[in-house]
Amino acid sequence: MIPDSFIQELLARVDIAEVVGRYVQLRKGGANLLGLCPFHNEKSPSFTVSPVKQFYHCFGCGAHGSAITFLMEHTGASFPEAVRSLASTVGLSVPEENRSPRQQAEDARRREEVSRHSQMLEMALAHYRKSLKQSAAAIRYLQERGLTGTIAAQFGLGWADADRQGLAKVFPRYDDPLLVEAGLVIESEDGRRYDRFRDRVMFPIRNARGHLIGFGGRVIGKGEPKYLNSPETPIFSKGNELYGLWEGRLAVRSEGQVVVVEGYMDVVGLAQQGVGNAVATLGTATTPTHVQKLLRASDKVVFSFDGDKAGRRAAWRALQACLPLLRDDISIRFLFLPDDHDPDSYVRAFGPEAFRACLDEAVALSRFLLDELASRHDLSEVEGRAACVHEAKPLLLAVPEGTLRLQLQHELARQVLLTSDELAGILAAAGPGPGAKPAPGRPSAPAAPAPPAGQGAGDHGELPPPWEGGMVVPDDPDMGWQPADSAGDEGYYGGYPDAGSSSGYGGGQAQQGQGYGKGGGGRRNFGDRKDRGEWKGRGRDEGPPSLAPPPGRRPVTSLAKRLLRLLLSHPELVDEMGEQQLEVLDKGPHLHLVRDLVVLAQASGARHLGALLQAAEPDSDLALVLQQALADVMAQAELPEPQVEWEDALRRIELDALRIEQSELVRGGLADPAAKAHYLELSQRITVLNKSSAR
């Protein structure tokens, strides 16, 4: 493994503008650089590179990341390959973390095994491609399917002839055990060997990084099985892979959605007609792994199946695989073509625009789910409605908690003549399902009564203790901080022509004038109010929607959003942070992600947004928030005094926490002398904080 410290050193040395500039023509656009996005087709530049923050972001397709990510996405390099490529440009050698000799030997053996498998597959592919040019029957079949040499070259199509040991021409050691392990050769019980693929059009299968990992073969005449895939190998598992995902990656981004079809020829045929964003499962039912890969490629997925019973069964299995992965910010739909058409034949008969029109009319997953349940039961009878609810329970419980699940429950309740509360009670009695885990995080602060007029958070006057007639109550813990500024190959067929939490600050006397500098002490000077932000009484539902978490994720309040953006724009703020500041963040409701970001920056050494993106754990709450904040951070102007903004924010967080703790003491009656003493301690600390802000 490559040490994280080296990754951060590398990202600190490379210039993302130089890296991207090798592939994209960039021009100055204010503080950033602009160019046409290399990940989707566009005529006006929406692709932005920030030399200061060291990351790129496309406002058109959403592509984003660091210099490492760019190389991986644009060139198909693996992570180690991208790191080594960048390191070579700045004179760094890539170290490896200390591993035992046994681990190193195992790693080396694994790399060698993968390398030999890949080499064998590539050699076989070259043979199949050459054989295609020499097979009139295979070329005629492809031309009859409307495929040109260009599309055949794009997908690397080939031909395996009828020779039982055709690969013996390619591999002199036909008895090499690796040929069997790679899935190219079959060995019978009596020891005889023969090629796995014979008399078939060959479709090379590549993983998401473009590496050849296996083959699929299709007969062109009569014969079974119609489709034949490589067996399970050390580098290939058909239940995990999607055909065409590598070849269609740019079209997926350009079209803004990915279409899932049933066979290789559907993928290639659609691409021939200009619909290049299709992928196919490899002869298996859709799995959760498939769905995860689809949702990484696009937040809009359309499953296209035949309209017959087999097609609807396949669609239902796909729906069940999708349920645990549903979120409020994605769209999954189902398209059922007429019984006499598959996607390939439909697009050849009616054209790509007609097929796209069908995609636009595809049925939403929710509608398909509800309609399918209704079709299986007689909803005019009590027994039918009860059976419908019985079948629906595990399906609904598989969906993560969130708005989508609530909407589904409301719709099903209406369908079976129950109230939403009644259905919710039935589901609760059934127990939590696999997708019903509540979002992790800390409990929100207890609700508090609204302060009397003139006694809000912005009032710095002292209030008498409650046993003397006054009442101190906490402000809205979710109050927000508003800053002031805010290659064609037509000859591919050879000589054949193409067919065209708030627990408080108890325990000890509060120190006078305590600040928020590194180590917990230091000067407190919040400066003049000019050019600074002011506090707005914004509720938790306000603020930009781009940081709204999907269900199952920890909440991000408006205050947290602003602090996150401040840190993302000025990661150098973490250099002056000590344990006291982290403790203050622990007191603020829903500020765990802010603390996580500070800890990540301090632990990794990342000092710009691109490096933070690279250091964040993939698929974590923090990584998701970082990705969603990219556009806002890219467009945000530099603040004149970011340190002042940060310290004032911490002061407000502490004030809110202190007032919440006072409120809890008041609710307890303050009959205990210790409680009264603690209340006064809190009041003194509040006074200190209020005076410090006025300096």
XYZ file of C-alpha atoms in Angstrom:
695
model
C 0.000 0.000 0.000
C 1.095 3.559 -0.698
C 1.313 5.577 2.560
C -1.260 8.354 2.970
C 1.511 10.769 3.934
C 3.096 10.293 0.530
C -0.208 10.943 -1.237
C -0.510 14.271 0.561
C 3.098 15.206 -0.211
C 2.498 14.369 -3.843
C -0.684 16.452 -4.067
C 1.143 19.352 -2.413
C 3.821 19.237 -5.110
C 1.881 18.675 -8.299
C -0.067 21.450 -9.995
C -3.490 20.263 -11.038
C -3.676 22.960 -13.694
C -0.585 21.490 -15.340
C -1.902 17.929 -15.086
C -5.319 18.740 -16.539
C -3.764 21.099 -19.083
C -2.064 18.156 -20.778
C -5.480 16.896 -21.850
C -7.795 19.942 -21.762
C -7.250 23.385 -23.271
C -7.722 25.792 -20.352
C -8.156 29.551 -20.288
C -8.192 32.088 -17.463
C -11.593 32.770 -15.907
C -11.127 34.908 -12.809
C -9.280 33.019 -10.100
C -9.952 29.716 -11.858
C -9.281 28.115 -15.224
C -12.058 27.123 -17.619
C -12.303 24.574 -20.401
C -14.553 22.120 -22.195
C -15.273 19.128 -19.972
C -13.430 15.983 -21.065
C -16.053 13.806 -19.395
C -19.103 14.871 -21.398
C -19.916 16.609 -24.644
C -20.481 20.350 -24.349
C -20.133 23.453 -26.475
C -19.761 26.036 -23.701
C -17.100 25.474 -21.025
C -18.456 24.390 -17.662
C -15.301 22.565 -16.535
C -13.404 24.559 -13.880
C -9.947 24.008 -12.401
C -8.879 25.805 -9.218
C -5.084 26.188 -8.931
C -5.532 27.528 -5.374
C -7.805 24.779 -4.059
C -6.182 22.167 -6.323
C -9.298 20.430 -7.585
C -11.483 20.376 -10.659
C -15.258 20.518 -10.936
C -17.646 20.385 -13.869
C -20.878 22.290 -13.369
C -22.385 20.342 -16.249
C -21.903 16.678 -15.407
C -20.636 16.961 -11.799
C -17.233 15.364 -12.403
C -14.766 16.451 -9.725
C -11.650 15.491 -7.825
C -7.913 15.926 -7.412
C -5.079 15.465 -9.883
C -5.003 11.763 -9.022
C -8.723 11.388 -9.621
C -8.441 13.174 -12.959
C -5.853 10.748 -14.279
C -7.865 7.763 -13.075
C -11.106 8.988 -14.645
C -9.650 10.380 -17.855
C -7.001 7.812 -18.702
C -8.434 4.746 -16.968
C -5.346 4.364 -14.799
C -5.634 2.536 -11.507
C -4.913 4.436 -8.286
C -1.322 3.144 -7.987
C -0.731 3.833 -11.669
C -1.987 7.411 -11.377
C 0.135 8.011 -8.265
C 3.260 6.644 -9.915
C 2.629 8.677 -13.055
C 2.307 11.923 -11.090
C 5.242 11.088 -8.842
C 7.512 10.647 -11.850
C 6.712 14.181 -13.046
C 7.917 15.776 -9.789
C 10.905 13.540 -9.143
C 9.404 11.457 -6.342
C 9.704 7.706 -5.909
C 6.659 5.931 -4.574
C 7.293 4.189 -1.220
C 5.423 1.203 0.060
C 4.227 0.797 3.655
C 6.254 -1.664 5.717
C 4.974 -5.153 5.122
C 6.288 -8.489 6.301
C 8.324 -10.561 3.824
C 5.426 -12.980 3.643
C 2.984 -10.180 2.791
C 5.350 -8.778 0.207
C 5.776 -12.185 -1.370
C 2.023 -12.704 -1.464
C 1.520 -9.283 -3.038
C 4.140 -10.037 -5.633
C 2.590 -13.422 -6.397
C -0.845 -11.827 -6.753
C 0.460 -9.127 -9.079
C 2.237 -11.703 -11.169
C -0.892 -13.854 -11.371
C -3.060 -10.927 -12.432
C -0.450 -9.825 -14.910
C -0.200 -13.270 -16.521
C -3.974 -13.601 -16.682
C -4.233 -10.194 -18.318
C -1.469 -10.992 -20.804
C -3.168 -14.226 -21.828
C -6.509 -12.512 -22.287
C -4.948 -9.737 -24.379
C -3.169 -12.287 -26.578
C -6.421 -14.180 -27.060
C -8.236 -10.936 -27.913
C -5.685 -10.088 -30.584
C -6.243 -13.549 -32.079
C -10.039 -13.179 -32.019
C -9.893 -9.730 -33.641
C -7.652 -11.015 -36.410
C -9.936 -13.993 -36.961
C -12.934 -11.695 -37.399
C -11.388 -10.094 -40.469
C -10.992 -13.564 -41.985
C -14.564 -14.778 -41.326
C -17.077 -13.786 -43.966
C -19.908 -15.398 -41.999
C -19.160 -13.402 -38.845
C -18.802 -10.151 -40.769
C -22.067 -10.800 -42.610
C -23.841 -11.443 -39.296
C -22.578 -8.220 -37.771
C -23.459 -6.232 -40.860
C -26.957 -7.714 -40.853
C -27.231 -6.460 -37.280
C -26.335 -3.001 -38.595
C -22.854 -2.810 -37.079
C -20.035 -0.978 -38.841
C -16.320 -1.549 -38.508
C -16.034 1.573 -36.383
C -18.340 0.275 -33.673
C -16.762 -3.194 -33.887
C -13.361 -1.601 -33.303
C -14.703 0.558 -30.457
C -15.898 -2.518 -28.582
C -13.002 -4.739 -29.756
C -15.282 -7.410 -31.244
C -13.687 -10.620 -32.489
C -14.434 -14.117 -33.736
C -13.624 -17.568 -32.298
C -13.690 -20.095 -35.121
C -14.759 -23.731 -34.964
C -11.241 -25.106 -34.377
C -11.309 -27.047 -31.102
C -7.752 -25.955 -30.316
C -7.569 -22.678 -32.172
C -5.702 -20.980 -29.340
C -2.843 -23.459 -29.790
C -1.741 -21.138 -32.589
C -1.370 -18.356 -30.019
C -0.073 -20.273 -27.005
C 2.636 -22.825 -27.874
C 2.241 -24.264 -24.350
C -1.388 -25.245 -24.816
C -1.045 -27.413 -21.672
C -0.253 -24.334 -19.516
C -2.524 -24.582 -16.416
C -3.042 -20.812 -16.569
C -5.047 -21.170 -19.778
C -7.623 -23.129 -17.781
C -7.476 -20.708 -14.835
C -8.001 -17.781 -17.203
C -11.113 -19.439 -18.611
C -9.827 -19.732 -22.156
C -9.447 -23.508 -22.243
C -11.517 -26.372 -20.804
C -9.882 -29.573 -19.564
C -12.063 -32.683 -19.629
C -11.924 -35.490 -17.099
C -9.733 -37.576 -19.372
C -7.186 -34.739 -19.627
C -8.035 -33.612 -23.143
C -8.183 -29.856 -23.719
C -10.196 -27.692 -26.064
C -11.048 -24.024 -26.491
C -13.958 -22.744 -24.406
C -15.156 -20.382 -27.116
C -15.838 -21.756 -30.580
C -18.005 -20.506 -33.421
C -18.915 -17.328 -31.581
C -18.687 -13.580 -31.967
C -16.426 -12.506 -29.120
C -17.132 -9.558 -26.822
C -14.202 -8.516 -24.595
C -15.348 -7.633 -21.058
C -13.504 -4.799 -19.329
C -13.756 -3.597 -15.744
C -14.448 -0.003 -14.699
C -10.756 0.863 -15.223
C -10.697 -0.513 -18.750
C -8.726 -3.671 -17.953
C -9.627 -6.802 -19.916
C -10.951 -9.375 -17.433
C -12.941 -11.878 -19.511
C -15.003 -12.620 -22.601
C -18.540 -13.199 -23.680
C -19.354 -15.129 -26.810
C -22.559 -15.242 -28.885
C -23.499 -17.855 -31.452
C -24.505 -16.478 -34.842
C -26.706 -19.371 -35.821
C -28.469 -22.151 -34.006
C -26.821 -23.429 -30.852
C -26.944 -23.356 -27.103
C -26.149 -21.588 -24.974
C -26.859 -18.463 -26.970
C -24.467 -16.469 -24.765
C -21.400 -17.952 -23.063
C -19.266 -16.079 -20.533
C -15.830 -16.660 -19.082
C -15.989 -18.708 -15.865
C -15.171 -17.270 -12.441
C -11.460 -16.464 -12.338
C -9.142 -14.555 -9.962
C -9.913 -11.373 -11.924
C -13.453 -11.994 -13.202
C -16.794 -12.500 -11.464
C -19.792 -12.095 -13.731
C -22.114 -11.226 -10.831
C -20.044 -8.092 -10.213
C -19.380 -6.748 -13.695
C -21.329 -4.744 -16.255
C -20.622 -5.049 -19.958
C -20.089 -1.710 -21.678
C -19.526 0.373 -18.546
C -15.990 1.256 -19.603
C -16.816 1.858 -23.247
C -19.888 3.956 -22.385
C -18.463 6.012 -19.514
C -18.336 9.284 -21.451
C -21.788 8.812 -22.973
C -23.237 8.075 -19.523
C -21.958 11.424 -18.297
C -23.110 13.199 -21.437
C -26.615 11.715 -21.380
C -26.941 12.079 -17.602
C -28.218 8.533 -17.165
C -27.265 4.897 -17.648
C -29.515 2.377 -19.409
C -29.373 -1.289 -18.365
C -30.240 -3.828 -21.071
C -30.129 -7.606 -21.220
C -27.462 -8.586 -23.751
C -24.188 -7.619 -25.364
C -25.781 -7.039 -28.753
C -28.261 -4.601 -27.202
C -25.336 -2.546 -25.861
C -23.406 -2.580 -29.119
C -26.504 -2.062 -31.276
C -27.616 0.941 -29.253
C -24.121 2.423 -29.456
C -24.203 1.992 -33.234
C -27.364 4.114 -33.320
C -25.868 6.839 -31.122
C -27.189 5.630 -27.759
C -23.858 4.930 -26.108
C -24.926 4.987 -22.447
C -26.150 1.380 -22.258
C -24.666 -1.447 -20.188
C -25.652 -5.075 -19.653
C -25.421 -7.632 -16.890
C -23.514 -10.734 -17.891
C -26.345 -13.240 -18.097
C -27.168 -12.966 -14.405
C -29.938 -11.307 -12.459
C -29.174 -7.772 -11.310
C -27.218 -7.834 -8.043
C -26.684 -5.162 -5.357
C -23.097 -4.894 -6.596
C -24.408 -4.073 -10.055
C -26.655 -1.385 -8.594
C -23.778 0.125 -6.613
C -21.690 0.385 -9.766
C -24.585 1.875 -11.706
C -25.164 4.552 -9.057
C -21.463 5.406 -9.063
C -21.719 6.000 -12.788
C -24.929 8.081 -12.673
C -27.717 9.105 -10.292
C -30.254 8.226 -12.994
C -30.704 4.572 -13.963
C -33.204 3.106 -16.414
C -33.662 -0.673 -16.606
C -34.918 -1.697 -20.046
C -36.518 -5.124 -20.259
C -38.746 -6.999 -22.646
C -42.431 -6.600 -21.867
C -43.100 -10.359 -21.600
C -43.352 -12.354 -18.364
C -39.634 -13.163 -18.338
C -38.791 -9.481 -18.755
C -41.070 -8.431 -15.914
C -39.612 -11.143 -13.657
C -36.122 -9.832 -14.417
C -37.292 -6.285 -13.684
C -38.803 -7.368 -10.347
C -35.526 -8.998 -9.320
C -33.689 -5.816 -10.303
C -36.125 -3.748 -8.240
C -35.486 -5.914 -5.184
C -31.717 -5.451 -5.625
C -32.225 -1.675 -5.760
C -34.381 -1.267 -2.631
C -31.599 -1.243 0.030
C -29.645 1.309 -2.021
C -32.431 3.814 -2.671
C -31.848 7.454 -1.795
C -33.922 10.580 -2.163
C -31.475 12.072 -4.665
C -31.456 9.293 -7.274
C -33.876 8.150 -9.955
C -34.402 4.513 -10.916
C -36.971 3.747 -13.591
C -38.152 0.770 -15.649
C -38.872 0.629 -19.371
C -40.843 -2.236 -20.870
C -40.662 -2.449 -24.648
C -43.317 -4.225 -26.777
C -43.181 -8.015 -26.707
C -41.721 -8.246 -30.206
C -38.828 -5.855 -29.566
C -35.606 -5.695 -27.606
C -33.650 -2.419 -27.331
C -31.464 -3.256 -30.334
C -34.353 -4.104 -32.656
C -36.439 -1.164 -31.401
C -33.758 1.426 -32.065
C -33.059 -0.040 -35.520
C -36.754 0.030 -36.386
C -37.714 3.430 -34.987
C -34.430 5.288 -34.443
C -32.555 6.590 -31.425
C -34.873 9.550 -30.746
C -37.880 7.238 -30.467
C -35.948 5.092 -27.999
C -34.954 8.175 -25.993
C -38.618 9.189 -25.941
C -39.421 5.781 -24.465
C -36.742 6.326 -21.827
C -38.364 9.629 -20.887
C -41.636 7.778 -20.311
C -40.101 4.935 -18.271
C -42.019 3.974 -15.128
C -40.633 5.140 -11.783
C -39.485 2.392 -9.412
C -42.157 3.437 -6.895
C -44.922 3.133 -9.493
C -43.662 -0.234 -10.738
C -43.490 -1.525 -7.151
C -47.015 -0.407 -6.258
C -48.576 -1.503 -9.551
C -46.916 -4.915 -9.430
C -48.146 -5.491 -5.855
C -51.652 -4.432 -6.873
C -51.646 -6.807 -9.855
C -50.869 -9.791 -7.631
C -53.787 -9.322 -5.236
C -57.503 -8.584 -5.415
C -57.638 -5.197 -3.707
C -61.435 -5.199 -3.773
C -61.372 -7.833 -1.010
C -60.184 -7.541 2.575
C -58.126 -10.691 2.201
C -56.449 -9.379 -0.950
C -55.480 -6.109 0.669
C -54.130 -7.926 3.725
C -52.076 -10.234 1.489
C -50.773 -7.205 -0.395
C -49.550 -5.598 2.842
C -47.996 -8.903 3.887
C -45.990 -9.098 0.660
C -45.069 -5.412 0.782
C -43.691 -5.426 4.342
C -40.218 -6.847 3.631
C -39.926 -4.691 0.535
C -40.689 -1.446 2.361
C -38.484 -2.416 5.293
C -35.603 -2.926 2.863
C -35.770 0.741 1.828
C -33.576 3.092 3.904
C -35.474 5.543 6.078
C -36.161 8.815 4.336
C -38.647 10.773 2.273
C -38.912 8.137 -0.449
C -39.838 5.405 2.015
C -42.425 7.681 3.654
C -43.953 8.447 0.275
C -44.081 4.754 -0.589
C -45.815 4.016 2.715
C -48.366 6.778 2.098
C -49.126 5.494 -1.405
C -49.428 1.859 -0.323
C -51.625 2.815 2.637
C -54.007 4.625 0.269
C -53.978 1.622 -2.067
C -54.948 -0.876 0.661
C -57.416 1.456 2.451
C -55.307 2.046 5.560
C -54.145 5.264 7.151
C -50.441 6.043 7.023
C -50.228 5.630 10.802
C -51.889 2.226 10.639
C -49.446 0.999 8.009
C -46.512 2.463 9.935
C -47.649 0.535 12.994
C -47.774 -2.707 11.018
C -44.254 -2.117 9.709
C -42.955 -1.238 13.183
C -44.410 -4.456 14.561
C -42.602 -6.384 11.830
C -39.236 -5.093 13.061
C -36.535 -3.164 11.228
C -35.472 -4.316 7.830
C -31.994 -4.294 6.304
C -32.410 -0.770 5.010
C -34.207 0.661 8.013
C -31.255 1.643 10.121
C -31.687 5.152 11.496
C -29.136 7.723 10.540
C -26.176 7.614 12.900
C -25.262 10.724 14.839
C -25.859 12.485 18.095
C -29.280 13.330 19.460
C -30.438 16.836 18.820
C -30.463 19.301 21.661
C -33.753 19.372 23.571
C -36.258 21.830 22.282
C -36.378 25.057 24.207
C -39.025 27.734 24.556
C -38.571 30.824 22.436
C -36.803 33.740 24.151
C -38.809 36.810 25.108
C -38.652 39.678 22.695
C -35.379 41.523 22.954
C -33.599 38.649 24.671
C -32.262 36.668 21.733
C -28.796 35.462 21.029
C -27.707 38.789 19.754
C -28.435 40.596 23.060
C -25.294 41.027 25.092
C -26.941 42.445 28.233
C -26.777 40.447 31.455
C -29.950 38.779 32.678
C -30.789 38.105 36.331
C -30.783 34.480 37.431
C -34.174 32.793 37.164
C -34.696 32.634 40.955
C -34.612 36.468 40.873
C -37.270 36.787 38.224
C -35.342 36.286 35.023
C -35.163 33.374 32.634
C -32.297 32.487 30.360
C -33.166 30.173 27.504
C -31.049 28.828 24.709
C -31.173 30.097 21.186
C -31.952 27.883 18.246
C -29.091 25.379 18.236
C -29.277 25.291 14.464
C -28.848 29.036 14.050
C -26.834 29.753 10.956
C -23.861 31.990 10.332
C -24.169 34.144 7.268
C -20.863 35.514 5.978
C -20.674 39.010 4.597
C -19.430 37.744 1.198
C -20.722 35.155 0.819
C -10.495 6.412 -33.547
C -12.523 5.478 -36.304
C -11.633 2.094 -37.831
C -13.869 1.564 -40.827
C -11.444 -1.094 -42.080
C -11.939 -3.235 -38.992
C -13.544 -5.990 -41.009
C -10.443 -6.308 -43.184
C -11.184 -6.449 -46.909
C -14.948 -6.573 -46.448
C -16.976 -3.370 -46.919
C -19.011 -2.022 -44.063
C -22.761 -1.943 -44.166
C -22.542 1.641 -43.894
C -24.853 16.469 21.655
C -25.493 19.429 24.559
C -24.077 18.062 27.844
C -22.768 21.463 28.983
C -19.534 22.911 30.246
C -19.766 21.808 33.886
C -16.985 21.100 36.342
C -14.702 23.985 37.169
C -14.540 27.751 37.095
C -14.643 29.245 33.657
C -11.464 31.098 32.811
C -11.790 34.785 32.098
C -10.890 35.802 28.582
C -10.327 32.275 27.396
C -9.862 32.204 23.642
C -9.867 29.743 20.808
C -6.274 29.839 19.595
C -3.949 26.879 19.268
C -3.597 25.089 22.610
C -6.711 26.786 23.982
C -5.235 30.128 25.013
C -4.220 33.273 23.212
C -5.481 36.741 22.356
C -9.162 37.217 21.644
C -9.693 39.946 19.120
C -12.683 39.570 16.934
C -11.919 42.838 15.170
C -14.291 45.418 13.834
C -17.706 44.276 12.612
C -17.047 45.815 9.241
C -16.733 43.324 6.382
C -17.768 40.507 8.671
C -20.795 38.322 8.675
C -23.698 38.617 10.984
C -25.846 36.010 12.661
C -29.127 35.212 11.105
C -31.861 33.315 12.914
C -32.036 30.704 10.208
C -33.750 27.412 10.838
C -32.338 24.016 10.112
C -34.309 23.713 6.909
C -32.814 26.806 5.355
C -29.520 27.247 3.621
C -28.298 25.858 0.335
C -29.704 22.444 -0.505
C -26.484 21.053 -1.904
C -25.354 19.719 1.492
C -28.621 18.024 2.345
C -27.772 14.446 3.269
C -29.543 11.471 1.761
C -31.393 9.161 4.128
C -29.189 7.129 6.426
C -26.625 9.908 6.535
C -25.840 12.208 9.456
C -27.638 15.579 9.304
C -25.845 18.705 8.190
C -27.412 21.863 9.640
C -27.065 25.346 8.215
C -24.395 26.258 10.795
C -22.406 23.149 9.953
C -22.693 23.964 6.253
C -21.178 27.383 6.727
C -18.360 26.112 8.915
C -17.611 23.366 6.419
C -17.453 25.846 3.558
C -15.208 28.130 5.615
C -12.794 25.271 6.302
C -12.909 24.002 2.732
C -12.086 27.465 1.410
C -9.383 28.023 4.061
C -7.995 24.630 5.181
C -5.003 26.479 6.666
C -7.281 27.393 9.622
C -6.605 23.949 11.092
C -2.978 24.949 11.703
C -4.104 27.170 14.599
C -6.559 24.742 16.137
C -6.057 22.938 19.445
C -7.999 20.515 21.578
C -10.179 23.268 23.049
C -11.599 24.135 19.651
C -12.409 20.492 19.007
C -14.109 20.297 22.413
C -16.223 23.333 21.494
C -17.259 21.606 18.264
C -18.247 18.562 20.302
C -20.744 20.764 22.175
C -22.509 21.964 19.056
C -25.412 19.846 17.833
C -24.771 18.261 14.431
C -21.211 19.612 14.146
C -19.562 16.182 14.102
C -18.775 16.472 10.395
C -16.984 19.771 10.989
C -14.883 18.079 13.664
C -14.274 15.150 11.334
C -13.009 17.537 8.671
C -10.612 19.244 11.113
C -9.272 15.880 12.286
C -8.891 14.684 8.686
C -6.932 17.789 7.688
C -4.688 17.578 10.755
C -4.063 13.852 10.414
C -3.480 13.818 6.663
C -1.677 17.133 6.267
C -4.059 18.115 3.463
C -4.152 21.880 3.004
C -6.330 22.298 -0.070
C -9.680 20.888 -1.149
C -8.304 18.512 -3.754
C -6.074 16.860 -1.156
C -8.943 16.654 1.343
C -11.078 14.895 -1.263
C -8.326 12.368 -1.818
C -7.790 11.805 1.929
C -11.476 11.286 2.823
C -12.706 7.721 3.220
C -14.701 6.832 0.087
C -18.489 6.664 0.594
C -18.217 8.186 4.095
C -20.556 10.947 5.263
C -17.666 13.399 5.102
C -16.682 12.392 1.567
C -20.280 12.875 0.447
C -20.443 16.348 1.999
C -17.127 17.317 0.424
C -18.369 16.277 -3.001
C -21.642 18.162 -2.614
C -19.854 21.337 -1.473
C -17.575 21.551 -4.492
C -19.654 23.899 -6.617
C -20.354 26.261 -3.696
C -16.696 26.391 -2.670
C -15.542 26.931 -6.231
C -17.802 29.975 -6.595
C -17.245 31.377 -3.075
C -15.199 34.576 -2.792
C -12.207 34.666 -0.465
C -13.060 36.076 2.981
C -10.831 38.933 4.205
C -10.514 37.563 7.767
C -11.274 33.824 7.792
C -9.641 33.340 11.224
C -11.939 35.994 12.699
C -14.963 34.364 11.096
C -13.962 30.984 12.526
C -13.341 32.287 16.081
C -16.629 34.182 16.119
C -18.435 31.044 15.006
C -16.897 29.041 17.839
C -17.920 31.744 20.305
C -21.507 31.472 19.107
C -21.438 27.687 19.355
C -20.219 27.881 22.940
C -22.826 30.544 23.809
C -25.597 28.320 22.451
C -24.312 25.317 24.409
C -24.034 27.339 27.629
C -27.582 28.668 27.276
C -28.915 25.204 26.586
C -27.231 23.957 29.763
C -28.691 26.882 31.728
C -32.112 26.031 30.388
C -31.725 22.439 31.553
C -30.785 23.678 35.037
C -33.873 25.915 35.079
C -36.087 23.004 34.076
C -34.633 21.073 37.016
C -35.920 23.767 39.408
C -32.504 25.025 40.700
C -33.415 23.847 44.231
C -29.904 22.462 44.781
C -27.272 25.061 45.859
C -24.754 23.319 43.595
C -27.074 23.811 40.638
C -27.405 27.524 41.450
C -23.645 27.874 41.726
C -23.151 26.125 38.406
C -25.796 28.360 36.823
C -23.837 31.434 37.939
C -20.617 29.959 36.567
C -22.295 29.542 33.220
C -23.608 33.132 33.367
C -20.099 34.419 34.032
C -18.748 32.537 31.056
C -21.548 33.916 28.874
C -20.640 37.435 30.000
C -16.989 36.848 29.128
C -17.887 35.602 25.661
C -20.269 38.492 25.011
C -17.666 41.069 26.079
C -14.988 39.456 23.925
C -17.158 39.786 20.833
C -17.614 43.496 21.460
C -13.861 44.199 21.434
